[in-house]
Amino acid sequence: MIFRFLLRRLLWLVVTLWVVFTISFFLMRAVPGGPFDRERQLDPQVEANLRARYQLDQPLWRQYLGELGRVARGDLGYSYRLADFRVSEIILQGLPISASVGVLGLAMAVVLGLSAGCASAVCRGSVVDVGLMILATVGIALPSFVIAGVAIILFVFLIPLFPAAGWGSWSHLILPAFCVGAPYSASIARLARTALLEVLSQEYIRTAYAKGVGTGGVVFRHAMKLALLPVVSYLGPAAAGILTGSVVVEKIFSLPGLGVHFVEAATQRDYTLAMGLILVYTLLLFILNTIVDLCYRLLDPRVEIA
């Protein structure tokens, strides 16, 4: 069953990548301007040679088929902006940094969100519950770049605990990862609280209390597994949001990850680099959503994956 599921997902992955490639290709060409439109005009012969090198002098349909064939072979081509580097080289250099920020941000979101949600559900109606839910509501309302600005003021200038920008040690990861994961930890907290309150109201939980099981044992041994189901379902969109949201945060903290390259590729019309990054993001999101579906099946065997 799982093999058929993975085979279907692989076929859908191929179709998804092709659709994303096609839409992105024509949208990028439809935007006014081009990769060689700069403040300083190039010599016409130089520009003609550059356009010929990147096959931009050919009809649009021929450019599409040529680039589609290269991508299908795993060749993402050379960057327009960094002419001596292949797109695959740029991605391999920036992906570990972006992955570090994303994984740490997702881990922070899960740990902080589950902790707050469990504490709020166990202390329902108390000051702790109200305070945590107010904090979660504020966290959902604030975008990551606003949280980044506040975090820089607090933990760089007022309380100098972390560096403001750059890359070189683990301390450079803490603030970006927190800023990326904070809005999602707030959503996870609310989901965990709602799900845990629903599970704690069921008959077998009252039976466990009647047998003398403590609150900690009831929550972590009996209720948490079912309460995790909506949280696991949310982790797919959360991972997608963290990956795309890290683009702005990486730019704010000057991290040499994929986010900086993506912004520069979009502003400078670097078609090949932008296409490569779009396809990488699509592939990562597809894989993460597949893993989430498999985890959902492991938590609840009654769920059929399709």
PDB file of N, CA and C in Angstrom, residues 180-244:
ATOM      1  N   VAL A 180      11.656  32.967  12.075  1.00  0.00           N
ATOM      2  CA  VAL A 180      10.927  32.183  11.082  1.00  0.00           C
ATOM      3  C   VAL A 180       9.884  31.289  11.746  1.00  0.00           C
ATOM      4  N   GLY A 181      10.239  30.676  12.877  1.00  0.00           N
ATOM      5  CA  GLY A 181       9.352  29.698  13.492  1.00  0.00           C
ATOM      6  C   GLY A 181       8.326  30.264  14.448  1.00  0.00           C
ATOM      7  N   ALA A 182       8.524  31.491  14.941  1.00  0.00           N
ATOM      8  CA  ALA A 182       7.632  32.039  15.965  1.00  0.00           C
ATOM      9  C   ALA A 182       6.160  32.098  15.534  1.00  0.00           C
ATOM     10  N   PRO A 183       5.823  32.617  14.341  1.00  0.00           N
ATOM     11  CA  PRO A 183       4.398  32.647  13.975  1.00  0.00           C
ATOM     12  C   PRO A 183       3.773  31.257  13.901  1.00  0.00           C
ATOM     13  N   TYR A 184       4.554  30.262  13.497  1.00  0.00           N
ATOM     14  CA  TYR A 184       4.025  28.902  13.373  1.00  0.00           C
ATOM     15  C   TYR A 184       3.924  28.217  14.730  1.00  0.00           C
ATOM     16  N   SER A 185       4.801  28.576  15.660  1.00  0.00           N
ATOM     17  CA  SER A 185       4.670  28.030  17.016  1.00  0.00           C
ATOM     18  C   SER A 185       3.372  28.506  17.656  1.00  0.00           C
ATOM     19  N   ALA A 186       2.957  29.730  17.345  1.00  0.00           N
ATOM     20  CA  ALA A 186       1.695  30.241  17.878  1.00  0.00           C
ATOM     21  C   ALA A 186       0.514  29.444  17.330  1.00  0.00           C
ATOM     22  N   SER A 187       0.531  29.148  16.047  1.00  0.00           N
ATOM     23  CA  SER A 187      -0.555  28.345  15.455  1.00  0.00           C
ATOM     24  C   SER A 187      -0.557  26.931  16.016  1.00  0.00           C
ATOM     25  N   ILE A 188       0.628  26.338  16.190  1.00  0.00           N
ATOM     26  CA  ILE A 188       0.719  24.986  16.751  1.00  0.00           C
ATOM     27  C   ILE A 188       0.192  24.977  18.182  1.00  0.00           C
ATOM     28  N   ALA A 189       0.469  26.030  18.943  1.00  0.00           N
ATOM     29  CA  ALA A 189      -0.024  26.106  20.323  1.00  0.00           C
ATOM     30  C   ALA A 189      -1.546  26.089  20.358  1.00  0.00           C
ATOM     31  N   ARG A 190      -2.178  26.846  19.499  1.00  0.00           N
ATOM     32  CA  ARG A 190      -3.641  26.879  19.482  1.00  0.00           C
ATOM     33  C   ARG A 190      -4.214  25.541  19.027  1.00  0.00           C
ATOM     34  N   LEU A 191      -3.603  24.932  18.006  1.00  0.00           N
ATOM     35  CA  LEU A 191      -4.073  23.623  17.541  1.00  0.00           C
ATOM     36  C   LEU A 191      -3.913  22.562  18.626  1.00  0.00           C
ATOM     37  N   ALA A 192      -2.743  22.555  19.280  1.00  0.00           N
ATOM     38  CA  ALA A 192      -2.486  21.555  20.318  1.00  0.00           C
ATOM     39  C   ALA A 192      -3.456  21.722  21.487  1.00  0.00           C
ATOM     40  N   ARG A 193      -3.720  22.958  21.862  1.00  0.00           N
ATOM     41  CA  ARG A 193      -4.654  23.204  22.981  1.00  0.00           C
ATOM     42  C   ARG A 193      -6.048  22.689  22.640  1.00  0.00           C
ATOM     43  N   THR A 194      -6.545  23.034  21.444  1.00  0.00           N
ATOM     44  CA  THR A 194      -7.891  22.610  21.057  1.00  0.00           C
ATOM     45  C   THR A 194      -7.993  21.090  20.978  1.00  0.00           C
ATOM     46  N   ALA A 195      -6.996  20.460  20.330  1.00  0.00           N
ATOM     47  CA  ALA A 195      -7.035  19.009  20.183  1.00  0.00           C
ATOM     48  C   ALA A 195      -6.905  18.308  21.527  1.00  0.00           C
ATOM     49  N   LEU A 196      -6.041  18.803  22.401  1.00  0.00           N
ATOM     50  CA  LEU A 196      -5.835  18.159  23.696  1.00  0.00           C
ATOM     51  C   LEU A 196      -7.069  18.299  24.580  1.00  0.00           C
ATOM     52  N   LEU A 197      -7.729  19.451  24.535  1.00  0.00           N
ATOM     53  CA  LEU A 197      -8.967  19.616  25.309  1.00  0.00           C
ATOM     54  C   LEU A 197     -10.042  18.645  24.841  1.00  0.00           C
ATOM     55  N   GLU A 198     -10.122  18.423  23.532  1.00  0.00           N
ATOM     56  CA  GLU A 198     -11.111  17.481  23.009  1.00  0.00           C
ATOM     57  C   GLU A 198     -10.802  16.054  23.450  1.00  0.00           C
ATOM     58  N   VAL A 199      -9.526  15.669  23.398  1.00  0.00           N
ATOM     59  CA  VAL A 199      -9.145  14.310  23.795  1.00  0.00           C
ATOM     60  C   VAL A 199      -9.341  14.114  25.290  1.00  0.00           C
ATOM     61  N   LEU A 200      -9.000  15.123  26.089  1.00  0.00           N
ATOM     62  CA  LEU A 200      -9.117  14.990  27.546  1.00  0.00           C
ATOM     63  C   LEU A 200     -10.566  14.863  28.014  1.00  0.00           C
ATOM     64  N   SER A 201     -11.510  15.192  27.152  1.00  0.00           N
ATOM     65  CA  SER A 201     -12.926  15.075  27.533  1.00  0.00           C
ATOM     66  C   SER A 201     -13.517  13.713  27.211  1.00  0.00           C
ATOM     67  N   GLN A 202     -12.744  12.793  26.647  1.00  0.00           N
ATOM     68  CA  GLN A 202     -13.269  11.494  26.252  1.00  0.00           C
ATOM     69  C   GLN A 202     -13.304  10.525  27.438  1.00  0.00           C
ATOM     70  N   GLU A 203     -14.056   9.420  27.238  1.00  0.00           N
ATOM     71  CA  GLU A 203     -14.321   8.479  28.337  1.00  0.00           C
ATOM     72  C   GLU A 203     -13.054   7.794  28.836  1.00  0.00           C
ATOM     73  N   TYR A 204     -12.195   7.351  27.930  1.00  0.00           N
ATOM     74  CA  TYR A 204     -11.040   6.577  28.380  1.00  0.00           C
ATOM     75  C   TYR A 204     -10.060   7.441  29.179  1.00  0.00           C
ATOM     76  N   ILE A 205     -10.093   8.747  28.969  1.00  0.00           N
ATOM     77  CA  ILE A 205      -9.248   9.637  29.767  1.00  0.00           C
ATOM     78  C   ILE A 205      -9.784   9.724  31.191  1.00  0.00           C
ATOM     79  N   ARG A 206     -11.108   9.809  31.326  1.00  0.00           N
ATOM     80  CA  ARG A 206     -11.696   9.826  32.665  1.00  0.00           C
ATOM     81  C   ARG A 206     -11.455   8.495  33.379  1.00  0.00           C
ATOM     82  N   THR A 207     -11.428   7.415  32.602  1.00  0.00           N
ATOM     83  CA  THR A 207     -11.124   6.107  33.194  1.00  0.00           C
ATOM     84  C   THR A 207      -9.696   6.060  33.711  1.00  0.00           C
ATOM     85  N   ALA A 208      -8.786   6.639  32.950  1.00  0.00           N
ATOM     86  CA  ALA A 208      -7.386   6.673  33.380  1.00  0.00           C
ATOM     87  C   ALA A 208      -7.227   7.485  34.666  1.00  0.00           C
ATOM     88  N   TYR A 209      -7.932   8.620  34.743  1.00  0.00           N
ATOM     89  CA  TYR A 209      -7.901   9.407  35.982  1.00  0.00           C
ATOM     90  C   TYR A 209      -8.474   8.595  37.146  1.00  0.00           C
ATOM     91  N   ALA A 210      -9.552   7.836  36.879  1.00  0.00           N
ATOM     92  CA  ALA A 210     -10.193   7.053  37.935  1.00  0.00           C
ATOM     93  C   ALA A 210      -9.277   5.942  38.449  1.00  0.00           C
ATOM     94  N   LYS A 211      -8.384   5.447  37.604  1.00  0.00           N
ATOM     95  CA  LYS A 211      -7.438   4.404  38.014  1.00  0.00           C
ATOM     96  C   LYS A 211      -6.249   4.962  38.780  1.00  0.00           C
ATOM     97  N   GLY A 212      -6.213   6.284  38.943  1.00  0.00           N
ATOM     98  CA  GLY A 212      -5.151   6.885  39.724  1.00  0.00           C
ATOM     99  C   GLY A 212      -3.965   7.378  38.917  1.00  0.00           C
ATOM    100  N   VAL A 213      -4.058   7.405  37.592  1.00  0.00           N
ATOM    101  CA  VAL A 213      -2.974   7.921  36.758  1.00  0.00           C
ATOM    102  C   VAL A 213      -2.892   9.431  36.925  1.00  0.00           C
ATOM    103  N   GLY A 214      -1.691   9.946  37.094  1.00  0.00           N
ATOM    104  CA  GLY A 214      -1.500  11.376  37.273  1.00  0.00           C
ATOM    105  C   GLY A 214      -1.741  12.168  35.998  1.00  0.00           C
ATOM    106  N   THR A 215      -1.772  13.482  36.152  1.00  0.00           N
ATOM    107  CA  THR A 215      -2.022  14.343  34.989  1.00  0.00           C
ATOM    108  C   THR A 215      -0.952  14.181  33.918  1.00  0.00           C
ATOM    109  N   GLY A 216       0.313  14.127  34.338  1.00  0.00           N
ATOM    110  CA  GLY A 216       1.386  13.967  33.367  1.00  0.00           C
ATOM    111  C   GLY A 216       1.278  12.665  32.595  1.00  0.00           C
ATOM    112  N   GLY A 217       0.961  11.573  33.293  1.00  0.00           N
ATOM    113  CA  GLY A 217       0.804  10.282  32.618  1.00  0.00           C
ATOM    114  C   GLY A 217      -0.372  10.274  31.670  1.00  0.00           C
ATOM    115  N   VAL A 218      -1.492  10.881  32.073  1.00  0.00           N
ATOM    116  CA  VAL A 218      -2.669  10.935  31.203  1.00  0.00           C
ATOM    117  C   VAL A 218      -2.378  11.719  29.933  1.00  0.00           C
ATOM    118  N   VAL A 219      -1.717  12.870  30.088  1.00  0.00           N
ATOM    119  CA  VAL A 219      -1.456  13.729  28.932  1.00  0.00           C
ATOM    120  C   VAL A 219      -0.461  13.079  27.983  1.00  0.00           C
ATOM    121  N   PHE A 220       0.668  12.612  28.509  1.00  0.00           N
ATOM    122  CA  PHE A 220       1.746  12.160  27.628  1.00  0.00           C
ATOM    123  C   PHE A 220       1.619  10.697  27.213  1.00  0.00           C
ATOM    124  N   ARG A 221       0.955   9.857  28.018  1.00  0.00           N
ATOM    125  CA  ARG A 221       0.834   8.446  27.657  1.00  0.00           C
ATOM    126  C   ARG A 221      -0.457   8.135  26.930  1.00  0.00           C
ATOM    127  N   HIS A 222      -1.516   8.883  27.181  1.00  0.00           N
ATOM    128  CA  HIS A 222      -2.831   8.534  26.631  1.00  0.00           C
ATOM    129  C   HIS A 222      -3.361   9.576  25.626  1.00  0.00           C
ATOM    130  N   ALA A 223      -3.223  10.845  25.943  1.00  0.00           N
ATOM    131  CA  ALA A 223      -3.901  11.874  25.151  1.00  0.00           C
ATOM    132  C   ALA A 223      -3.037  12.464  24.038  1.00  0.00           C
ATOM    133  N   MET A 224      -1.724  12.511  24.258  1.00  0.00           N
ATOM    134  CA  MET A 224      -0.878  13.266  23.339  1.00  0.00           C
ATOM    135  C   MET A 224      -0.865  12.693  21.928  1.00  0.00           C
ATOM    136  N   LYS A 225      -0.923  11.354  21.798  1.00  0.00           N
ATOM    137  CA  LYS A 225      -0.826  10.749  20.476  1.00  0.00           C
ATOM    138  C   LYS A 225      -1.958  11.208  19.568  1.00  0.00           C
ATOM    139  N   LEU A 226      -3.191  11.182  20.075  1.00  0.00           N
ATOM    140  CA  LEU A 226      -4.322  11.648  19.269  1.00  0.00           C
ATOM    141  C   LEU A 226      -4.314  13.165  19.118  1.00  0.00           C
ATOM    142  N   ALA A 227      -3.854  13.868  20.137  1.00  0.00           N
ATOM    143  CA  ALA A 227      -3.818  15.329  20.054  1.00  0.00           C
ATOM    144  C   ALA A 227      -2.808  15.813  19.026  1.00  0.00           C
ATOM    145  N   LEU A 228      -1.825  14.969  18.683  1.00  0.00           N
ATOM    146  CA  LEU A 228      -0.814  15.368  17.712  1.00  0.00           C
ATOM    147  C   LEU A 228      -1.313  15.330  16.265  1.00  0.00           C
ATOM    148  N   LEU A 229      -2.428  14.670  16.004  1.00  0.00           N
ATOM    149  CA  LEU A 229      -2.889  14.502  14.618  1.00  0.00           C
ATOM    150  C   LEU A 229      -3.106  15.827  13.890  1.00  0.00           C
ATOM    151  N   PRO A 230      -3.873  16.782  14.443  1.00  0.00           N
ATOM    152  CA  PRO A 230      -4.011  18.068  13.731  1.00  0.00           C
ATOM    153  C   PRO A 230      -2.701  18.835  13.640  1.00  0.00           C
ATOM    154  N   VAL A 231      -1.813  18.660  14.635  1.00  0.00           N
ATOM    155  CA  VAL A 231      -0.516  19.334  14.571  1.00  0.00           C
ATOM    156  C   VAL A 231       0.317  18.773  13.437  1.00  0.00           C
ATOM    157  N   VAL A 232       0.326  17.453  13.285  1.00  0.00           N
ATOM    158  CA  VAL A 232       1.077  16.827  12.189  1.00  0.00           C
ATOM    159  C   VAL A 232       0.514  17.263  10.843  1.00  0.00           C
ATOM    160  N   SER A 233      -0.811  17.353  10.737  1.00  0.00           N
ATOM    161  CA  SER A 233      -1.413  17.825   9.481  1.00  0.00           C
ATOM    162  C   SER A 233      -0.968  19.246   9.148  1.00  0.00           C
ATOM    163  N   TYR A 234      -0.782  20.054  10.187  1.00  0.00           N
ATOM    164  CA  TYR A 234      -0.375  21.449   9.974  1.00  0.00           C
ATOM    165  C   TYR A 234       1.099  21.573   9.622  1.00  0.00           C
ATOM    166  N   LEU A 235       1.909  20.550   9.931  1.00  0.00           N
ATOM    167  CA  LEU A 235       3.350  20.665   9.710  1.00  0.00           C
ATOM    168  C   LEU A 235       3.704  20.766   8.226  1.00  0.00           C
ATOM    169  N   GLY A 236       2.878  20.207   7.348  1.00  0.00           N
ATOM    170  CA  GLY A 236       3.150  20.352   5.915  1.00  0.00           C
ATOM    171  C   GLY A 236       3.081  21.798   5.464  1.00  0.00           C
ATOM    172  N   PRO A 237       1.921  22.482   5.647  1.00  0.00           N
ATOM    173  CA  PRO A 237       1.881  23.917   5.325  1.00  0.00           C
ATOM    174  C   PRO A 237       2.868  24.741   6.135  1.00  0.00           C
ATOM    175  N   ALA A 238       3.127  24.341   7.398  1.00  0.00           N
ATOM    176  CA  ALA A 238       4.090  25.088   8.210  1.00  0.00           C
ATOM    177  C   ALA A 238       5.490  25.002   7.620  1.00  0.00           C
ATOM    178  N   ALA A 239       5.887  23.811   7.200  1.00  0.00           N
ATOM    179  CA  ALA A 239       7.202  23.657   6.574  1.00  0.00           C
ATOM    180  C   ALA A 239       7.285  24.480   5.296  1.00  0.00           C
ATOM    181  N   ALA A 240       6.191  24.491   4.519  1.00  0.00           N
ATOM    182  CA  ALA A 240       6.170  25.307   3.303  1.00  0.00           C
ATOM    183  C   ALA A 240       6.306  26.788   3.641  1.00  0.00           C
ATOM    184  N   GLY A 241       5.574  27.234   4.656  1.00  0.00           N
ATOM    185  CA  GLY A 241       5.664  28.640   5.050  1.00  0.00           C
ATOM    186  C   GLY A 241       7.028  29.010   5.589  1.00  0.00           C
ATOM    187  N   ILE A 242       7.641  28.103   6.339  1.00  0.00           N
ATOM    188  CA  ILE A 242       8.972  28.390   6.880  1.00  0.00           C
ATOM    189  C   ILE A 242       9.994  28.478   5.760  1.00  0.00           C
ATOM    190  N   LEU A 243       9.885  27.605   4.756  1.00  0.00           N
ATOM    191  CA  LEU A 243      10.841  27.643   3.646  1.00  0.00           C
ATOM    192  C   LEU A 243      10.705  28.934   2.839  1.00  0.00           C
ATOM    193  N   THR A 244       9.468  29.314   2.537  1.00  0.00           N
ATOM    194  CA  THR A 244       9.272  30.535   1.755  1.00  0.00           C
ATOM    195  C   THR A 244       9.460  31.789   2.600  1.00  0.00           C
TER     196      THR A 244
END
